[in-house]
XYZ file of C-alpha atoms in Angstrom:
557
model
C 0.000 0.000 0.000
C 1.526 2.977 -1.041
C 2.234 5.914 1.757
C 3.869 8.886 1.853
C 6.388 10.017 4.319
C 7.209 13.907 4.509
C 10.479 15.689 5.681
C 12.281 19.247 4.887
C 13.444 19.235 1.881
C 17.284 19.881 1.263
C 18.346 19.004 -2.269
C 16.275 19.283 -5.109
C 15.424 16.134 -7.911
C 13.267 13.145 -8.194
C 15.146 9.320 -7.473
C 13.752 6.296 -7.086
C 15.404 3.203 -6.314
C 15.690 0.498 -3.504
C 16.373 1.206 0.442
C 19.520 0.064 1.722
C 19.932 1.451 5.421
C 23.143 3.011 7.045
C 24.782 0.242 9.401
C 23.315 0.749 13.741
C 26.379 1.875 15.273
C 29.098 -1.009 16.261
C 28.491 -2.563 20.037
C 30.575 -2.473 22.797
C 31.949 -5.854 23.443
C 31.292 -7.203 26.558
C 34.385 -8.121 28.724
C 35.050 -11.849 28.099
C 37.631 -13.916 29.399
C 39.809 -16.008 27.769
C 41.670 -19.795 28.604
C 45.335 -19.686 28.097
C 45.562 -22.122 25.372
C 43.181 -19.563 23.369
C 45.616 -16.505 23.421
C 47.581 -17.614 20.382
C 44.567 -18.062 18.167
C 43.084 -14.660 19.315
C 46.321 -12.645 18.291
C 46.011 -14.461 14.939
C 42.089 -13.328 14.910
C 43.099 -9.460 15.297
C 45.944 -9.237 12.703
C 43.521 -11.087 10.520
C 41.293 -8.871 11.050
C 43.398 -5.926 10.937
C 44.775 -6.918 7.476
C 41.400 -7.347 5.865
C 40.146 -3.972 6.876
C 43.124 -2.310 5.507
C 42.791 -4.229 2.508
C 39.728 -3.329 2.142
C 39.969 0.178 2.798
C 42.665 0.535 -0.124
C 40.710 -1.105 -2.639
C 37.937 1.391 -1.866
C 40.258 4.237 -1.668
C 41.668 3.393 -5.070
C 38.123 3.401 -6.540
C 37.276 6.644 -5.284
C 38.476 10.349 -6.112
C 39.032 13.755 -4.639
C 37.651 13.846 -1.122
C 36.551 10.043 -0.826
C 40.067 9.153 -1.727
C 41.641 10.974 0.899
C 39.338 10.269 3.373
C 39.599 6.015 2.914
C 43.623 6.547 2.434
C 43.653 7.926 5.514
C 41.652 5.289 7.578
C 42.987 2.290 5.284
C 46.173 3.824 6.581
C 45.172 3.988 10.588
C 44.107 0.157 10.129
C 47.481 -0.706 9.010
C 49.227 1.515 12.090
C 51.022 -1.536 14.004
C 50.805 0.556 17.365
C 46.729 -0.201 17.614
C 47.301 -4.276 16.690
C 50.386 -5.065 18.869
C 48.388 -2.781 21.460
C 45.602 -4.928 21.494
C 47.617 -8.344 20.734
C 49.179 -7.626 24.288
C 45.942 -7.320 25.766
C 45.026 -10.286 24.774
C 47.883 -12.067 25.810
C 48.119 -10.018 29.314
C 44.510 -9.718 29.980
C 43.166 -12.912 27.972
C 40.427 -10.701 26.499
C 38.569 -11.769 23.352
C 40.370 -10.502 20.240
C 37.260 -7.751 19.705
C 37.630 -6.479 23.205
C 41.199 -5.883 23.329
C 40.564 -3.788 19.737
C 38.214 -1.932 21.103
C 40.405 -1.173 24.814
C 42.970 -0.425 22.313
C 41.907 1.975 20.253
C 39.942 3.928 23.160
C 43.546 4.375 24.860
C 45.406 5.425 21.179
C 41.983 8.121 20.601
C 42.401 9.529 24.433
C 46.350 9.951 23.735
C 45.829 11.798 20.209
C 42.993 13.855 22.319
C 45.408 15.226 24.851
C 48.002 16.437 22.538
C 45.710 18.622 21.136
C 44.660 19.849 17.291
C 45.876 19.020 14.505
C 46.546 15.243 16.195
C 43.553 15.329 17.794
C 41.539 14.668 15.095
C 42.947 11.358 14.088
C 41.465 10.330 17.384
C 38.122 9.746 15.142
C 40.007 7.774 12.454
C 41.196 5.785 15.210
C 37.923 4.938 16.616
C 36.390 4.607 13.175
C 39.176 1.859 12.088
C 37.975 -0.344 15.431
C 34.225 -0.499 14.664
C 35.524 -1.849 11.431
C 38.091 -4.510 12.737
C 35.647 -5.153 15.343
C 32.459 -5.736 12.753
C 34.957 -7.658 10.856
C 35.823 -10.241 14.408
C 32.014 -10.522 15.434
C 30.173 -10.345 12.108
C 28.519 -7.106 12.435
C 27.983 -4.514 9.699
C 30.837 -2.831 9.126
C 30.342 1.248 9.533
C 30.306 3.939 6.916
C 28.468 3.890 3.985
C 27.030 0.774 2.187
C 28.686 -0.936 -0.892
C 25.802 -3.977 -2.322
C 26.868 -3.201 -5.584
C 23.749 -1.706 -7.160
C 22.890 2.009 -7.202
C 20.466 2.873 -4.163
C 18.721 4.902 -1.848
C 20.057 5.694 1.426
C 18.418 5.720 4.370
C 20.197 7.013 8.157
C 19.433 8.911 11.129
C 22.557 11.160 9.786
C 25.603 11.002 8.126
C 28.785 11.829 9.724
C 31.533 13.894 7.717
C 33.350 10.878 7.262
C 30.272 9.285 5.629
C 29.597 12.203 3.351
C 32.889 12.430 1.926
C 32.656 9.055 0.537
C 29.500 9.613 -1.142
C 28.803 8.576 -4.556
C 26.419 10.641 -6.790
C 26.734 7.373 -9.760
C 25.558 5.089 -6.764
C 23.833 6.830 -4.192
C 20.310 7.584 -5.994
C 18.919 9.724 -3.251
C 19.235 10.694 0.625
C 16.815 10.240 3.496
C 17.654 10.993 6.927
C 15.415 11.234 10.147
C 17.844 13.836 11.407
C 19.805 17.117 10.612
C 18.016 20.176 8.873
C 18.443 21.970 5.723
C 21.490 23.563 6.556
C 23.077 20.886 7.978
C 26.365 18.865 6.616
C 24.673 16.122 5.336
C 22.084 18.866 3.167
C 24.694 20.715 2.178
C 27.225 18.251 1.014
C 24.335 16.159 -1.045
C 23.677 19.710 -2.744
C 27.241 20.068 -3.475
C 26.854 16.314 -5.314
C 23.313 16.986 -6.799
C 21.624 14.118 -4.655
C 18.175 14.471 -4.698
C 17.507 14.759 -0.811
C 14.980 14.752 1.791
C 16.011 15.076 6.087
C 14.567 14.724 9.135
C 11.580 13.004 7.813
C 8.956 11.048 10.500
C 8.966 7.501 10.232
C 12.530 7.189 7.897
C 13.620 4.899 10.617
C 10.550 2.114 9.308
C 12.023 1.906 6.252
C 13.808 -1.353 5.330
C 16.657 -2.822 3.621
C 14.953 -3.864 -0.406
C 11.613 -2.192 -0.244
C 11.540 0.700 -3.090
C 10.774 3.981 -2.524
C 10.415 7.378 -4.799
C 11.948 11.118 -2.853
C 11.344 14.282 -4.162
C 14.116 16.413 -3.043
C 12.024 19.840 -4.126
C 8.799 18.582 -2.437
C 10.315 16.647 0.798
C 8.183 13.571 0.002
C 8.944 10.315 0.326
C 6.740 7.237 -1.303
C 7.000 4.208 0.070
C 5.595 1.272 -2.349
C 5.361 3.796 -5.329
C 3.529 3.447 -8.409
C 5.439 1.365 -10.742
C 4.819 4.216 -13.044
C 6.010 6.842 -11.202
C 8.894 5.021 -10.394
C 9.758 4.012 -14.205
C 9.261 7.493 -14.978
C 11.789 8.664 -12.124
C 14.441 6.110 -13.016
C 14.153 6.849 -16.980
C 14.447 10.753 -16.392
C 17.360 12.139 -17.938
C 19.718 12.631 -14.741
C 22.536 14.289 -16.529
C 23.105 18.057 -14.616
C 22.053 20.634 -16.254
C 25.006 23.038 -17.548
C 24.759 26.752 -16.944
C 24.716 28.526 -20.428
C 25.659 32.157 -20.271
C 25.148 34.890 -17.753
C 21.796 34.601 -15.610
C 19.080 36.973 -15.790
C 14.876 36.478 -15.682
C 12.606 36.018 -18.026
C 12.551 39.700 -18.734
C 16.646 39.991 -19.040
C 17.344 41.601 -15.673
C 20.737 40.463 -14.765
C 21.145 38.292 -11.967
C 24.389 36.993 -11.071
C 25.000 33.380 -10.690
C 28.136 32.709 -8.610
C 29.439 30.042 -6.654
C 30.794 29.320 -2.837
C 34.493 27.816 -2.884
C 36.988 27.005 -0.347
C 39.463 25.930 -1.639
C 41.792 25.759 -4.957
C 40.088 22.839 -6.436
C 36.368 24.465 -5.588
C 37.678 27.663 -7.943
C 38.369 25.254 -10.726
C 35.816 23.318 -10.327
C 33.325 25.931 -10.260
C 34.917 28.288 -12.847
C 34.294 24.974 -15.227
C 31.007 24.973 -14.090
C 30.275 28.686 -15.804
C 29.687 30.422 -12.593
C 30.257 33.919 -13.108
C 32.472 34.950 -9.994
C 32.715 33.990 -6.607
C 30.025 35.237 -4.444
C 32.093 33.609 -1.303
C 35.391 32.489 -0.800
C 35.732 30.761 2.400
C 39.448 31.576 3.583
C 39.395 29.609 6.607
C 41.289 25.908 4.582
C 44.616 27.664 5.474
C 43.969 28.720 8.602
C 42.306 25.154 9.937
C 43.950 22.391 11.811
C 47.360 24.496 12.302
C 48.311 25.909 16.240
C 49.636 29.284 14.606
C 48.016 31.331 11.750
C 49.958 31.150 8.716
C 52.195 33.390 7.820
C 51.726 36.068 4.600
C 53.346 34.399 2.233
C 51.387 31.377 2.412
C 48.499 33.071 2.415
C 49.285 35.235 -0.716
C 49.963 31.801 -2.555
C 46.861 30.070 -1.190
C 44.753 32.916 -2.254
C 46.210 33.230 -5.637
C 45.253 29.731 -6.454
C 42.067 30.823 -6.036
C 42.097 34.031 -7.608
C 43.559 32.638 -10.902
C 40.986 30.794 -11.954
C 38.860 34.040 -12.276
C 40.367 36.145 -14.328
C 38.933 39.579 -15.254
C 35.643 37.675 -12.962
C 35.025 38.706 -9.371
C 35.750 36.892 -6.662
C 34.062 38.066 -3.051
C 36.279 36.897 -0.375
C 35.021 36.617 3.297
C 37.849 36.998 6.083
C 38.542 34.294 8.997
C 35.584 33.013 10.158
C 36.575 31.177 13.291
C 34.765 30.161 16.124
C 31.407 28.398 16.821
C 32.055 25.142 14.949
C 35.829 26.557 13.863
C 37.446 26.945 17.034
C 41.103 27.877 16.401
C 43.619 27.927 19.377
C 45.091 31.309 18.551
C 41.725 33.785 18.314
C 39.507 31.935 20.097
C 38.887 30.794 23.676
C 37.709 26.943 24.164
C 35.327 27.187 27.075
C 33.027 29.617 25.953
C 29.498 28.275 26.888
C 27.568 29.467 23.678
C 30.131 29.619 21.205
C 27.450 30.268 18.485
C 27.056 33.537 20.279
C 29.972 33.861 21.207
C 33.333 35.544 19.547
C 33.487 34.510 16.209
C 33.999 36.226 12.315
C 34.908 39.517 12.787
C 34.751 39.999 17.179
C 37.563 37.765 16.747
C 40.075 41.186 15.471
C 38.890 42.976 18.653
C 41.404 40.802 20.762
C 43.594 39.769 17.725
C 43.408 42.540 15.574
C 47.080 41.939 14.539
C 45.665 38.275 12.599
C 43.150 40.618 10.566
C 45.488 43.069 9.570
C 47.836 40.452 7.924
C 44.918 38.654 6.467
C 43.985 41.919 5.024
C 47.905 42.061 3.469
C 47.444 39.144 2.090
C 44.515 39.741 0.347
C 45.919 42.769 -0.794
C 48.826 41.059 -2.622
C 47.135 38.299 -3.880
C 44.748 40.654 -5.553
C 47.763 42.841 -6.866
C 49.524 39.831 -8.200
C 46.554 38.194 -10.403
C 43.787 39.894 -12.806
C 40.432 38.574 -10.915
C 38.172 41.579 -9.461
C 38.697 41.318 -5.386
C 35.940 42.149 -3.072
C 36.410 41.420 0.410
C 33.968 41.176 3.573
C 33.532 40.338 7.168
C 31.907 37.861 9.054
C 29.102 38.605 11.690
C 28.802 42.038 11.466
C 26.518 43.413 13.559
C 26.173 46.990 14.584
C 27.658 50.091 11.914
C 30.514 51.217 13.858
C 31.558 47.240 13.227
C 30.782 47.585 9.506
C 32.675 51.332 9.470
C 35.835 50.182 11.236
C 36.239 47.362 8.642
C 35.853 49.085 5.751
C 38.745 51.560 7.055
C 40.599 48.591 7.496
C 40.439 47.615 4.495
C 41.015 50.952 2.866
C 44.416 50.820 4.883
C 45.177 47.869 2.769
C 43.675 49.618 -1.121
C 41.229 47.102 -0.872
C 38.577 49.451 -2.033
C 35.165 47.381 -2.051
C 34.851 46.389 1.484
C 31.369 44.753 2.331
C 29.636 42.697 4.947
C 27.940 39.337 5.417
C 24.339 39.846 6.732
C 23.906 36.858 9.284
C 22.675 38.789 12.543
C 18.835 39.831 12.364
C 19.646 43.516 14.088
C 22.638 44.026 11.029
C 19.473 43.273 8.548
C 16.882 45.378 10.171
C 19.682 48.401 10.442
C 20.843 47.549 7.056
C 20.384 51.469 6.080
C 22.835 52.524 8.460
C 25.297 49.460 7.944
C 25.277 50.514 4.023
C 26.152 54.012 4.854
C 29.558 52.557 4.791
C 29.404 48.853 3.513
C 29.711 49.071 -0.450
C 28.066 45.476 -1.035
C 26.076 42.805 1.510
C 25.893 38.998 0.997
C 23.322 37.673 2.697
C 24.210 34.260 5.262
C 21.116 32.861 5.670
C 22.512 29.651 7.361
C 23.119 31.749 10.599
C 20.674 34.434 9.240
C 17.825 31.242 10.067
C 19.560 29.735 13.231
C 19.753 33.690 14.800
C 16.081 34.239 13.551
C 14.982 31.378 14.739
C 16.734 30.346 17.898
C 17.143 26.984 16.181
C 20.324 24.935 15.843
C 20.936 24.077 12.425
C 22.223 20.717 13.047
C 19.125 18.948 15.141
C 16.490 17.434 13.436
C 13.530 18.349 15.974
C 14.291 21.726 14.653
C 14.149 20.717 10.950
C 10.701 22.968 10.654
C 12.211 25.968 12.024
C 15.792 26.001 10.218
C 14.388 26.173 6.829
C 14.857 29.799 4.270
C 11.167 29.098 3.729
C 10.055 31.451 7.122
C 8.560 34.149 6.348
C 10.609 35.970 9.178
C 13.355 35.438 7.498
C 12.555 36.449 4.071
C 11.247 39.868 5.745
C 14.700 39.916 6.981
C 15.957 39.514 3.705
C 13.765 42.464 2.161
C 15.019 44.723 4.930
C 18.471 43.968 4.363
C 18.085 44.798 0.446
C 15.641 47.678 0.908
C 18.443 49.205 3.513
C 21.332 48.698 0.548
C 18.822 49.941 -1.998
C 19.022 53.710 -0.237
C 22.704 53.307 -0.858
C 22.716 52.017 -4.072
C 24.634 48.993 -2.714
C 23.896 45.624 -4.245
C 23.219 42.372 -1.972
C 23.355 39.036 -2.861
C 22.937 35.734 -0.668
C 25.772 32.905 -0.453
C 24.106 31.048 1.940
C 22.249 27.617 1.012
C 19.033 29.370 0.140
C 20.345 30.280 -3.472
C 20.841 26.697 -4.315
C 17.192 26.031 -4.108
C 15.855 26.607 -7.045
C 12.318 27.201 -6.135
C 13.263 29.727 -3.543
C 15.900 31.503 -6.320
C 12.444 33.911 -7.815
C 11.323 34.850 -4.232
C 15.104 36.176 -3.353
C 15.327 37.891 -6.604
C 11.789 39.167 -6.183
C 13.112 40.474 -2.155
C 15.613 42.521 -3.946
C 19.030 40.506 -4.504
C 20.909 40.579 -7.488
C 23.113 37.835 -7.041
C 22.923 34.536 -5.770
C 26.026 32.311 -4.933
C 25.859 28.551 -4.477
C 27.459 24.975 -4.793
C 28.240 24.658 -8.777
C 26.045 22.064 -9.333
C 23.268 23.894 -8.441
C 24.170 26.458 -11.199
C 22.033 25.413 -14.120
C 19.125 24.123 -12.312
C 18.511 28.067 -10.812
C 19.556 30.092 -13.783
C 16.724 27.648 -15.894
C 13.389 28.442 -13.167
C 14.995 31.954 -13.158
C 15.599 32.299 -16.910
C 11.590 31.282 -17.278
C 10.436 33.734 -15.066
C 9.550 37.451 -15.487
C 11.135 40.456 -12.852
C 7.427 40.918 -12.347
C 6.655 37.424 -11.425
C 9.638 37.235 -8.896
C 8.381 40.245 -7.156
C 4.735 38.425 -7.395
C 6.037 35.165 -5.645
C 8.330 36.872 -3.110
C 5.131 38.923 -1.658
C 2.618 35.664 -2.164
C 5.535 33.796 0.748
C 5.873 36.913 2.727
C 1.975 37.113 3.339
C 2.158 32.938 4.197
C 1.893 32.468 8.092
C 4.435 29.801 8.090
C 7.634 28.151 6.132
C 5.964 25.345 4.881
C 2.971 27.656 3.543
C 5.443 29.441 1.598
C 6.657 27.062 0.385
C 3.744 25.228 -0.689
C 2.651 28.446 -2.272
C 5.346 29.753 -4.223
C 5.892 25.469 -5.557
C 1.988 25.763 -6.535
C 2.498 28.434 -8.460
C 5.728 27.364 -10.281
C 4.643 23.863 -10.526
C 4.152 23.442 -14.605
C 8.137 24.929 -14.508
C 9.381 22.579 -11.822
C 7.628 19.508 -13.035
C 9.083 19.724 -16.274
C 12.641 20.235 -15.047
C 12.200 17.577 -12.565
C 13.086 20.055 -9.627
């Protein structure tokens, strides 16, 4: 009988295909002793074991790419360390524990060591306890962790994925994504955006589906069939699934220009999405040279990280946002470690009121880089809040020539006093991952909240309007680089709020500049008032989908 599950949809696209569930997290094994005579055969059992795993692990890792590759290299190289096996060989011979127990002992006493001495080694403490679920799965017969392999493309169903899981996603296998946690901003929605997964999260009831029954998600609707009509199902599997490429700049219906950019971090990310057609940068994340290290890095190695980036925009823009530590980027040298609300806490730009030395280098950097290649540099701040915080960074920047100094709109009072924040901001990109979580007083990251974290709320779209009708006095453009302007759907109503630029994951290019390149300035204005008078997120939504539903249908969105 067929039924229909619904959840908060997070990546847009139709799959169908058959469940196959994430593994239940590995046991603890109980404490059993061991005879004498039975220590010998037990060693044997965990460098077995061992050696599988890491054989394992490199086959996979030679399969995959980018990323996944790294990720599986890594832990195919943990499995193989001999300090965790002869660690937990000597248990068993000292305290005649079964081969599964002394892996486990093991490996909890290697993760607490790595903890203690602190980042960057302590965070191989979770490749250390990911390698013993899988030695011990492999010694008792459980399911190993991590994401399934049956050898047939499928769709995945989990409470959540980890990072680790994510990473070794793949978009030729992995049909579609349901979860019965996270939110739409959360890592698992924003890295199966980033790979054009149709996806659907925290959705009631995802933990009654089981391994081999078929089911049919609709990433853009945040359904989920279960028993579908065979129909509906051929149709979904027979779709043409090839991603749709951007073709020239974006504008509406009506040729008003709207910028389609994309979000990198890193060197590969500008490649990848200056391939992809994107038109600029709308955000480049500066924080992958600043991560995992005790010290900031120096100038020079920022100049040459930043040029990487910058090169592969020639003559393009590229809008680069300063450190953003803090909150879920802690970093040892600008931020404290027992805060007890980091999220509110100092992070983005409070961090230059204690360390305003780090920001003026950062600044330097960005300065050279942008003197040393031919791509148009913007730069702005983190978390601004308040005017004086948006006035004493664009002087900052001026000290530096860096001439178009803007802000990222994630705070609710910087986007209701966006007409004094403009007064000296020259441009505003619009967060709305924190701009939601702020609004909201939701965490992004927990499922029960899934309703509430969504761009869909009305209060936040209001938000959004004030922010753009506050630039608009200064004849300052704002755009959004949070995960809102991946959605296609949602792409009109931002345009129709007043933003004239949207910045996303690449994939997510050609599916927005299509709805937007079939709809009139007009009609954007049209649906962005018709969400803004809904009483709630999933109102607007429904609304603004009913009225574009011809459009979506027919490019299976």
């Amino acid at each position: 009988m067929t039924t229909t599950l619904t959840g908060s949809p997070v990546s847009p696209g139709r799959a169908a295909g058959v469940v196959v569930t994430m593994p239940e997290p590995v046991p603890e094994p109980p404490t059993t002793r061991l005879h004498a005579h039975e220590a010998d055969a037990a060693v044997e059992a965990v460098r077995t074991a061992s050696t599988a795993v890491q054989k394992r692990l490199v086959d996979r890792a030679d399969r995959a790419r980018g990323t996944a590759a790294d990720v599986l290299s890594v832990t195919a190289a943990m499995a193989g360390d001999p300090t965790l096996a002869s660690d937990a060989e000597r248990r068993v011979r000292e305290d005649l524990v079964t081969p599964a127990r002394a892996v486990w002992d093991a490996a909890g006493s290697l993760a607490a060591q790595l903890e203690q001495l602190g980042p960057p080694l302590a965070e191989r403490a979770r490749d250390v306890r990911d390698v013993r679920d899988r030695i011990v799965a492999e010694l008792t017969g459980a399911r190993p962790p991590g994401v399934p392999e049956p050898g047939h493309p499928f769709v995945l169903v989990a409470e959540d994925l980890a990072p680790a899981d994510t990473a070794t996603l793949d978009p030729e296998t992995v049909l579609g994504i349901v979860t019965s946690g996270g939110g739409p901003t959360s890592h698992t929605a924003i890295l199966a955006r980033s790979l054009g997964i149709p996806a659907v999260v925290a959705v009631a009831g995802a933990g009654d589906l089981r391994d081999g029954e078929t089911v049919l998600l609709d990433g853009g609707s945040g359904s989920v069939v279960r028993d579908p009509d065979p129909d509906a199902v051929a149709a979904a599997q027979h779709r043409d699934t090839a991603r749709r490429e951007l073709q020239g700049p974006g504008r509406t219906a009506d040729g008003v220009p709207v910028e389609l950019m994309a979000n990198v971090a890193d060197p590969d990310g500008a490649r990848a999405a200056a391939e992809a057609g994107a038109e600029g940068v709308g955000l480049f994340r500066t924080e992958f040279c600043f991560l995992g290290r005790a010290a900031e890095p120096s100038v020079a190695e920022q100049v040459s990280a930043y040029r990487r980036v910058l090169a592969a925009f020639p003559g393009r823009r590229v809008v680069v946002r300063t450190l953003d530590a803090g909150a879920d980027k802690p970093l040892g040298f600008v931020t404290a470690d027992d805060e007890p609300n980091p999220a509110l806490g100092v992070r983005g730009l409070r961090t230059a009121v204690g360390h305003p030395d780090v920001l003026d280098r950062q600044l330097q950097a960005i300065a050279e880089a942008a003197a040393a290649e031919e791509a148009e540099v913007w730069v702005m701040a983190p978390m601004v809040a308040t005017p004086a915080e948006a006035r004493d960074f664009v002087a900052a920047c001026a000290k530096h020539g860096l001439e178009q100094a803007g802000v990222m709109v994630e705070v609710p009072a910087a986007a209701l006093r966006a007409r004094w924040i403009f007064e000296h901001a020259a441009f505003g990109s619009l967060g709305t991952n924190d701009l939601i979580q702020y609004a909201m007083a939701a965490d992004r990251v927990l499922g029960e909240l899934a309703t509430l974290s969504t761009p869909w709320q009305p209060a936040v779209l209001e938000l959004v309007r004030a922010t753009c009708e506050g630039a608009a006095a200064h004849g300052r453009p704002v755009g959004v680089c949070g995960e809102a302007a991946a959605d296609p759907a949602l792409a009109p109503v931002l345009v129709g709020l007043g933003v004239s630029s949207l910045s996303m994951t690449p994939r997510a290019l050609g599916d927005v500049a299509a709805v937007l390149g079939a709809t009139t300035s007009e009609e954007c204005a049209e649906l962005a008032r018709l969400a803004c008078e809904q009483p709630d997120a999933e109102s607007a939504r429904a609304a603004v989908r009913g009225r574009l539903a011809a459009l979506l249908d027919e490019l299976a969105l």
